[in-house]
Coordinates of C-alpha atoms in Angstrom, one line a residue:
X18 CA -18.9 -14.7 -3.9
X19 CA -19.4 -12.7 -0.7
X20 CA -18.0 -9.1 -0.8
X21 CA -16.4 -7.6 2.3
X22 CA -14.3 -4.5 3.0
X23 CA -10.5 -5.0 3.0
X24 CA -9.6 -1.8 4.7
X25 CA -12.3 -1.6 7.4
X26 CA -10.7 -4.2 9.6
X27 CA -9.4 -2.7 12.8
X28 CA -5.9 -3.4 14.1
X29 CA -7.3 -5.4 17.1
X30 CA -9.2 -7.6 14.8
X31 CA -6.1 -8.9 12.9
X32 CA -5.3 -12.4 14.0
X33 CA -1.6 -12.5 14.8
X34 CA -0.3 -16.1 15.1
X35 CA 3.5 -15.6 14.7
X36 CA 6.0 -17.3 16.9
X37 CA 9.8 -17.1 17.4
X38 CA 10.1 -19.8 14.7
X39 CA 8.1 -17.9 12.0
X40 CA 9.8 -14.6 13.0
X41 CA 13.3 -16.2 12.8
X42 CA 12.3 -17.6 9.3
X43 CA 11.3 -14.1 8.2
X44 CA 14.7 -12.8 9.5
X45 CA 16.7 -15.5 7.8
X46 CA 14.7 -15.0 4.5
X47 CA 15.5 -11.3 4.4
X48 CA 19.0 -11.4 5.9
X49 CA 20.4 -14.3 4.0
X50 CA 20.3 -13.5 0.4
X51 CA 22.2 -14.9 -2.6
X52 CA 24.9 -12.4 -1.8
X53 CA 26.1 -14.8 0.9
X54 CA 27.8 -16.6 -2.0
X55 CA 29.9 -13.5 -2.8
X56 CA 31.4 -13.3 0.7
X57 CA 34.4 -15.4 -0.4
X58 CA 35.3 -12.5 -2.7
X59 CA 34.7 -9.9 0.1
X60 CA 37.0 -11.9 2.4
X61 CA 39.6 -12.2 -0.3
X62 CA 39.8 -8.4 -0.5
X63 CA 40.1 -8.0 3.3
X64 CA 42.2 -11.1 4.2
X65 CA 41.8 -13.5 7.1
X66 CA 42.0 -10.8 9.7
X67 CA 39.9 -8.0 8.2
X68 CA 37.4 -10.4 6.8
X69 CA 36.7 -12.2 10.1
X70 CA 36.7 -9.1 12.0
X71 CA 34.1 -7.4 9.7
X72 CA 31.8 -10.5 9.9
X73 CA 31.9 -10.4 13.7
X74 CA 31.6 -6.7 14.2
X75 CA 28.6 -6.2 11.9
X76 CA 26.8 -9.2 13.2
X77 CA 27.1 -7.7 16.8
X78 CA 26.0 -4.3 15.7
X79 CA 23.0 -5.7 13.8
X80 CA 22.0 -7.8 16.8
X81 CA 22.3 -4.8 19.2
X82 CA 20.2 -2.6 17.0
X83 CA 17.6 -5.3 16.4
X84 CA 17.1 -5.9 20.2
X85 CA 16.9 -2.1 20.8
X86 CA 14.2 -1.9 18.1
X87 CA 12.2 -4.8 19.6
X88 CA 11.5 -2.8 22.7
X89 CA 10.1 0.1 20.6
X90 CA 7.1 -1.9 19.2
X91 CA 4.7 -0.9 22.0
X92 CA 6.1 2.5 22.8
X93 CA 5.1 5.2 24.0
X94 CA 1.5 4.2 24.9
X95 CA 1.5 0.4 24.6
X96 CA -0.2 0.6 21.2
X97 CA 1.4 -1.3 18.4
X98 CA 3.9 0.4 16.1
X99 CA 3.0 -2.0 13.2
X100 CA 5.4 -0.4 10.7
X101 CA 8.9 1.0 10.8
X102 CA 7.6 4.4 9.8
X103 CA 4.9 4.4 12.4
X104 CA 7.6 3.5 15.1
X105 CA 9.9 6.4 14.0
X106 CA 6.9 8.8 13.9
X107 CA 5.6 8.0 17.3
X108 CA 9.0 8.1 19.0
X109 CA 11.1 10.6 17.0
X110 CA 8.5 12.3 14.9
X111 CA 9.0 15.3 12.5
X112 CA 11.4 15.4 9.7
X113 CA 13.1 12.1 10.8
X114 CA 9.9 10.3 10.2
X115 CA 9.8 11.5 6.6
X116 CA 13.4 10.7 6.0
X117 CA 12.9 7.2 7.4
X118 CA 10.0 6.7 4.9
X119 CA 12.2 7.8 2.1
X120 CA 15.1 5.6 3.1
X121 CA 12.9 2.5 3.8
X122 CA 10.7 2.5 0.6
X123 CA 13.6 3.5 -1.7
X124 CA 15.5 0.6 -0.3
X125 CA 12.6 -1.8 -0.7
X126 CA 12.2 -0.7 -4.3
X127 CA 15.9 -1.3 -4.9
X128 CA 15.9 -4.7 -3.3
X129 CA 12.9 -6.0 -5.2
X130 CA 14.5 -4.9 -8.5
X131 CA 17.8 -6.4 -7.3
X132 CA 16.1 -9.7 -6.4
X133 CA 14.6 -9.8 -9.9
X134 CA 18.1 -9.4 -11.4
X135 CA 19.7 -11.9 -9.1
X136 CA 17.0 -14.6 -9.7
X137 CA 17.5 -14.2 -13.4
X138 CA 21.3 -14.5 -13.0
X139 CA 20.7 -17.9 -11.2
X140 CA 18.4 -19.1 -14.0
X141 CA 21.0 -18.1 -16.6
X142 CA 23.7 -20.0 -14.5
X143 CA 21.6 -23.1 -14.6
X144 CA 21.3 -22.9 -18.4
X145 CA 25.0 -22.2 -18.8
X146 CA 25.9 -25.0 -16.4
X147 CA 24.1 -27.5 -18.6
X148 CA 25.8 -26.0 -21.7
X149 CA 29.3 -26.1 -20.2
X150 CA 28.7 -29.7 -19.1
X151 CA 27.6 -30.7 -22.6
X152 CA 30.1 -28.7 -24.8
X153 CA 33.1 -28.1 -22.4
X154 CA 34.2 -25.2 -20.2
X155 CA 35.4 -23.1 -23.1
X156 CA 32.2 -23.2 -25.0
X157 CA 30.3 -20.0 -25.8
X158 CA 27.2 -20.3 -23.6
X159 CA 25.9 -16.8 -23.5
X160 CA 22.2 -16.6 -22.5
X161 CA 19.9 -13.5 -22.4
X162 CA 18.5 -12.9 -18.9
X163 CA 15.4 -10.9 -20.0
X164 CA 13.2 -14.0 -20.6
X165 CA 14.1 -15.3 -17.1
X166 CA 13.3 -11.9 -15.5
X167 CA 9.9 -12.1 -17.2
X168 CA 9.3 -15.6 -15.7
X169 CA 10.3 -14.3 -12.3
X170 CA 8.0 -11.3 -12.6
X171 CA 5.0 -13.5 -13.6
X172 CA 5.5 -15.6 -10.5
X173 CA 5.6 -12.5 -8.4
X174 CA 2.4 -11.2 -9.8
X175 CA 0.6 -14.3 -8.6
X176 CA 2.3 -14.4 -5.1
X177 CA 1.7 -10.7 -4.7
X178 CA -2.0 -11.3 -4.4
X179 CA -1.5 -12.8 -1.0
X180 CA -3.4 -10.3 1.1
X181 CA -1.0 -9.3 3.8
X182 CA 2.2 -10.0 5.7
X183 CA 0.5 -12.3 8.2
X184 CA -0.2 -14.9 5.5
X185 CA 3.4 -15.2 4.4
X186 CA 4.9 -17.4 7.2
X187 CA 4.8 -20.6 5.0
X188 CA 6.7 -18.7 2.2
X189 CA 9.3 -17.4 4.5
X190 CA 9.9 -20.8 6.1
X191 CA 10.3 -22.4 2.6
X192 CA 12.7 -19.6 1.6
X193 CA 14.7 -19.8 4.8
X194 CA 15.2 -23.6 4.2
X195 CA 16.3 -22.8 0.6
X196 CA 18.8 -20.3 1.9
X197 CA 20.3 -22.9 4.2
X198 CA 20.3 -25.3 1.3
X199 CA 22.3 -23.3 -1.2
X200 CA 24.6 -22.0 1.5
X201 CA 25.5 -25.6 2.6
X202 CA 26.0 -26.6 -1.1
X203 CA 28.5 -23.7 -1.4
X204 CA 30.2 -24.7 1.8
X205 CA 30.3 -28.3 0.8
X206 CA 31.8 -27.6 -2.7
X207 CA 34.4 -25.3 -1.0
X208 CA 35.5 -28.0 1.4
X209 CA 35.8 -30.4 -1.5
X210 CA 37.9 -27.8 -3.4
X211 CA 40.2 -27.3 -0.3
X212 CA 40.6 -31.1 0.0
X213 CA 41.4 -31.5 -3.7
X214 CA 43.9 -28.6 -4.0
X215 CA 45.4 -28.9 -0.6
X216 CA 47.5 -26.0 0.5
X217 CA 48.4 -24.6 -2.9
X218 CA 45.8 -21.9 -2.8
X219 CA 47.3 -18.4 -2.2
X220 CA 45.7 -16.6 0.8
X221 CA 46.9 -13.9 3.1
X222 CA 46.3 -12.1 6.3
X223 CA 45.6 -8.9 4.4
X224 CA 44.0 -10.3 1.3
X225 CA 44.6 -10.0 -2.4
X226 CA 47.7 -8.1 -3.4
X227 CA 46.7 -5.7 -6.2
X228 CA 47.5 -2.1 -7.2
X229 CA 47.0 0.4 -4.3
X230 CA 44.0 2.2 -6.0
X231 CA 42.3 -1.0 -6.9
X232 CA 42.9 -2.3 -3.3
X233 CA 41.2 0.7 -1.9
X234 CA 38.1 0.4 -4.1
X235 CA 37.9 -3.4 -3.4
X236 CA 38.3 -2.9 0.3
X237 CA 35.5 -0.4 0.4
X238 CA 33.3 -2.6 -1.6
X239 CA 34.1 -5.6 0.5
X240 CA 33.3 -3.9 3.8
X241 CA 30.1 -2.5 2.4
X242 CA 29.1 -5.9 1.1
X243 CA 29.5 -7.6 4.5
X244 CA 27.8 -4.7 6.3
X245 CA 24.8 -4.6 4.1
X246 CA 24.5 -8.4 4.1
X247 CA 23.0 -8.1 7.6
X248 CA 20.5 -5.5 6.7
X249 CA 16.9 -6.6 7.5
X250 CA 15.9 -3.7 9.8
X251 CA 13.7 -2.1 7.2
X252 CA 11.1 -4.8 7.8
X253 CA 11.8 -5.6 11.5
X254 CA 8.7 -3.8 12.8
X255 CA 6.5 -5.5 10.2
X256 CA 8.0 -8.9 11.3
X257 CA 7.3 -8.1 15.0
X258 CA 3.7 -7.2 14.1
X259 CA 3.1 -10.8 13.0
X260 CA 3.7 -12.1 16.5
X261 CA 1.2 -13.3 19.0
X262 CA 0.8 -10.9 22.0
X263 CA 1.6 -13.6 24.6
X264 CA 4.4 -14.0 25.4
X265 CA 5.1 -10.2 24.9
X266 CA 6.2 -9.4 21.3
X267 CA 9.5 -7.8 22.3
X268 CA 10.6 -10.9 24.2
X269 CA 9.7 -13.2 21.2
X270 CA 11.4 -10.8 18.8
X271 CA 14.6 -10.7 20.7
X272 CA 14.8 -14.5 20.7
X273 CA 14.1 -14.5 16.9
X274 CA 16.7 -11.9 16.3
X275 CA 19.4 -13.8 18.2
X276 CA 18.5 -17.1 16.3
X277 CA 18.2 -15.3 13.0
X278 CA 21.3 -13.3 13.2
X279 CA 23.4 -16.1 14.7
X280 CA 22.2 -18.4 11.9
X281 CA 23.1 -15.8 9.3
X282 CA 26.6 -15.2 10.9
X283 CA 27.4 -18.9 10.9
X284 CA 26.5 -19.2 7.3
X285 CA 28.2 -16.0 6.3
X286 CA 31.4 -17.0 8.1
X287 CA 31.4 -20.5 6.6
X288 CA 30.7 -19.3 3.1
X289 CA 33.2 -16.4 3.3
X290 CA 36.1 -18.1 5.2
X291 CA 35.8 -21.6 3.7
X292 CA 35.2 -20.1 0.3
X293 CA 38.3 -18.0 0.7
X294 CA 40.3 -21.1 1.7
X295 CA 39.0 -22.8 -1.4
X296 CA 39.7 -20.1 -4.0
X297 CA 42.2 -17.8 -2.2
X298 CA 42.9 -14.3 -3.5
X299 CA 41.3 -15.2 -6.9
X300 CA 37.8 -15.9 -5.4
X301 CA 35.1 -15.2 -7.9
X302 CA 32.2 -12.8 -7.2
X303 CA 29.8 -15.6 -6.7
X304 CA 31.0 -19.2 -7.0
X305 CA 27.6 -20.6 -7.9
X306 CA 26.7 -18.1 -10.6
X307 CA 30.2 -16.9 -11.4
X308 CA 31.4 -20.5 -12.1
X309 CA 33.9 -20.9 -9.4
X310 CA 32.7 -24.5 -9.7
X311 CA 31.8 -26.3 -12.9
X312 CA 31.1 -29.9 -11.6
X313 CA 29.1 -31.7 -10.4
X314 CA 26.8 -29.6 -12.7
X315 CA 23.7 -31.1 -11.2
X316 CA 24.6 -29.9 -7.7
X317 CA 25.3 -26.4 -9.1
X318 CA 21.9 -26.4 -10.7
X319 CA 20.2 -27.5 -7.4
X320 CA 22.1 -24.7 -5.6
X321 CA 20.9 -22.1 -8.1
X322 CA 17.4 -23.5 -7.9
X323 CA 17.4 -23.0 -4.2
X324 CA 18.6 -19.4 -4.7
X325 CA 15.7 -18.7 -7.1
X326 CA 13.1 -20.2 -4.6
X327 CA 14.6 -18.2 -1.8
X328 CA 14.4 -15.0 -3.8
X329 CA 10.8 -15.6 -4.7
X330 CA 10.0 -15.5 -1.0
X331 CA 12.4 -12.7 -0.1
X332 CA 10.8 -10.5 -2.8
X333 CA 7.4 -10.9 -1.1
X334 CA 8.8 -10.2 2.4
X335 CA 10.3 -7.0 1.2
X336 CA 7.5 -5.9 -1.0
X337 CA 4.7 -6.4 1.5
X338 CA 5.4 -3.1 3.5
X339 CA 5.2 -1.0 0.3
X340 CA 2.0 -2.9 -0.7
X341 CA 0.5 -2.2 2.7
X342 CA 1.4 1.6 2.9
X343 CA -0.1 2.3 -0.5
X344 CA -3.3 0.3 0.1
X345 CA -3.9 1.6 3.7
X346 CA -3.3 5.2 2.4
X347 CA -5.8 5.0 -0.4
X348 CA -8.2 3.2 1.8
X349 CA -8.2 6.0 4.3
X350 CA -8.4 8.7 1.6
X351 CA -11.4 7.1 -0.2
X352 CA -13.1 4.9 2.4
X353 CA -16.4 4.8 0.5
X354 CA -14.9 3.6 -2.8
X355 CA -16.0 0.0 -3.6
X356 CA -13.2 -0.3 -6.1
X357 CA -10.7 0.2 -3.3
X358 CA -12.3 -1.4 -0.4
X359 CA -14.5 -4.3 -1.6
X360 CA -13.2 -7.8 -1.4
X361 CA -14.6 -10.9 -3.0
X362 CA -14.2 -14.5 -1.8
X363 CA -13.1 -16.5 -4.9
X364 CA -13.0 -20.2 -4.4
X365 CA -10.0 -21.8 -6.2
X366 CA -10.0 -25.6 -6.7
X367 CA -7.3 -27.4 -4.6
X368 CA -6.2 -24.0 -3.2
X369 CA -9.0 -22.7 -1.1
X370 CA -10.7 -19.2 -0.9
X371 CA -8.9 -16.2 -2.3
X372 CA -9.9 -12.8 -1.0
X373 CA -9.7 -10.7 -4.2
X374 CA -9.6 -7.0 -4.2
X375 CA -9.7 -5.3 -7.7
X376 CA -7.4 -2.4 -6.7
X377 CA -5.0 -4.8 -5.0
X378 CA -4.7 -6.9 -8.1
X379 CA -4.1 -3.9 -10.4
X380 CA -1.7 -2.0 -8.0
X381 CA 0.4 -5.0 -7.0
X382 CA 0.7 -6.3 -10.6
X383 CA 1.7 -2.8 -11.8
X384 CA 4.5 -2.7 -9.2
X385 CA 5.9 -6.1 -10.1
X386 CA 5.8 -5.2 -13.8
X387 CA 7.6 -1.9 -13.1
X388 CA 10.4 -3.7 -11.1
X389 CA 10.7 -6.3 -13.8
X390 CA 11.0 -3.7 -16.6
X391 CA 13.6 -1.6 -14.7
X392 CA 15.7 -4.8 -14.1
X393 CA 15.6 -5.4 -17.8
X394 CA 16.4 -1.9 -18.8
X395 CA 19.3 -1.5 -16.4
X396 CA 21.2 -4.9 -16.5
X397 CA 24.0 -3.3 -14.3
X398 CA 21.5 -2.3 -11.7
X399 CA 23.3 -4.3 -9.0
X400 CA 25.7 -1.3 -8.6
X401 CA 22.7 1.1 -8.3
X402 CA 21.1 -1.3 -5.7
X403 CA 24.4 -1.2 -3.9
X404 CA 24.2 2.6 -3.8
X405 CA 20.7 2.5 -2.5
X406 CA 21.7 -0.1 0.1
X407 CA 24.7 2.1 1.2
X408 CA 22.5 5.1 1.6
X409 CA 19.8 3.2 3.5
X410 CA 22.0 0.9 5.7
X411 CA 23.1 3.8 8.0
X412 CA 19.7 5.2 8.9
X413 CA 17.6 2.1 8.9
X414 CA 20.0 -0.4 10.6
X415 CA 21.9 1.8 12.9
X416 CA 20.8 5.5 13.3
X417 CA 17.0 5.2 13.8
X418 CA 17.1 2.1 16.2
X419 CA 19.8 3.7 18.4
X420 CA 18.2 7.2 18.4
X421 CA 14.8 5.6 19.3
X422 CA 16.4 3.7 22.1
X423 CA 18.1 6.9 23.5
X424 CA 14.8 8.7 23.4
X425 CA 12.7 5.8 24.8
X426 CA 15.0 5.1 27.9
X427 CA 16.1 8.8 28.2
X428 CA 19.8 8.0 28.1
X429 CA 21.7 10.9 29.8
X430 CA 23.6 13.1 27.4
X431 CA 27.4 12.5 27.5
X432 CA 27.1 9.4 29.8
X433 CA 29.3 6.4 28.9
X434 CA 26.3 4.7 27.3
X435 CA 25.4 7.7 25.2
X436 CA 29.0 8.1 24.0
X437 CA 29.3 4.5 23.2
X438 CA 26.1 4.5 21.2
X439 CA 27.1 7.7 19.3
X440 CA 30.4 6.1 18.5
X441 CA 28.7 3.1 16.9
X442 CA 26.6 5.7 14.8
X443 CA 29.8 7.4 13.8
X444 CA 31.6 4.2 12.8
X445 CA 28.6 3.0 10.7
X446 CA 28.2 6.4 9.0
X447 CA 31.9 6.1 7.8
X448 CA 31.2 2.5 6.5
X449 CA 28.1 3.8 4.7
X450 CA 30.0 6.6 3.1
X451 CA 32.7 4.1 2.0
X452 CA 29.9 2.0 0.5
X453 CA 28.5 5.0 -1.4
X454 CA 31.8 5.9 -2.8
X455 CA 32.6 2.4 -3.9
X456 CA 29.1 2.0 -5.5
X457 CA 29.4 5.2 -7.4
X458 CA 32.8 4.1 -8.7
X459 CA 31.2 0.9 -9.8
X460 CA 28.5 2.6 -11.6
X461 CA 30.9 4.9 -13.4
X462 CA 32.9 1.8 -14.4
X463 CA 29.9 0.1 -15.9
X464 CA 28.8 3.2 -17.8
X465 CA 32.2 3.7 -19.3
X466 CA 32.7 0.2 -20.6

């Protein structure tokens, strides 16, 4: 075993091999989560008009801000802004940089806990699906999710030892394939449901007809769900940092953003709109884990297995930035510490050579254990994650990308372009506040049950 330093490698020595294909895979992996299967419920609350409009509007906003961010990667002095925080610090600086860090890493923590919960829900759904098939749809098939969270956590401990983001392309491509797989399963089952039931499903231009108060809460939650479904900006700088320098990274990233967001929007629209046509105003929260479908049970199981594999990859894509910031910080603070900096090449049969660092093993394993325990302790954490997402959506996906663009190109104050960009910021701030209010209401409802 030959030891070497893990933190002494200069930025210029990192071999970047990413292409538009791997970047697109990273985007699809982070953008398309299992929440895609809940979009039928969201459209059911908004109706054909509101649901379709929300899907289109937020896809366009996300595409715009992603393209604006791509041009910030080598600004202001052509050096790489390899992380989101570094990008904001070099362009906007000051307090905004600290706020960006708080929003980004809080969001990452919330997402990784949420992924642990969601993966366990899919594992439970597979167990319940077999139970329902064997004993009937009215059988009591309750299953604890804690054991499945532990299984997911153990898998993440092993995968978290992958040294850095540049080594994750294969995992992101696999996860992206899985996301397409379970989305198409949901779409296919929805089409079959429409064909079976014909035109007897109740739908409407304005969605489900419920009491006014409930309609307001549901509308807020539905808009927030659709808006936050497109969020991947908190790792966009890290994704761009994996790209080869030729052709220029910003050109490749723009192509990847168009492909990734277009793919996401097509799948979102198909799952949301076709799912609404299949289930109408009574669409379940998630028709693979919420049992909108019971048969064929084996196909439901395959869909949930795809969700689990996808979340395994998405967890790593989201966690890598927080792994990196901690490891680089302690490496700079204590550069002489062998415990922190020394790497050992460990040969693993049939796998290859693993670059082991003792601090990395302990720190990353501790992080995974922590997120797993929090998911177990707070089984209603999805609402809290929704609150975190609502708080971070506005700054990370909209505010910082637009403000960095205004600063970078020096957009004249009160010009038409300046006014238009500020209007987008204002609109998205309102949406974020609506999401915060709806999430808090959901948390209160959970606590008072």
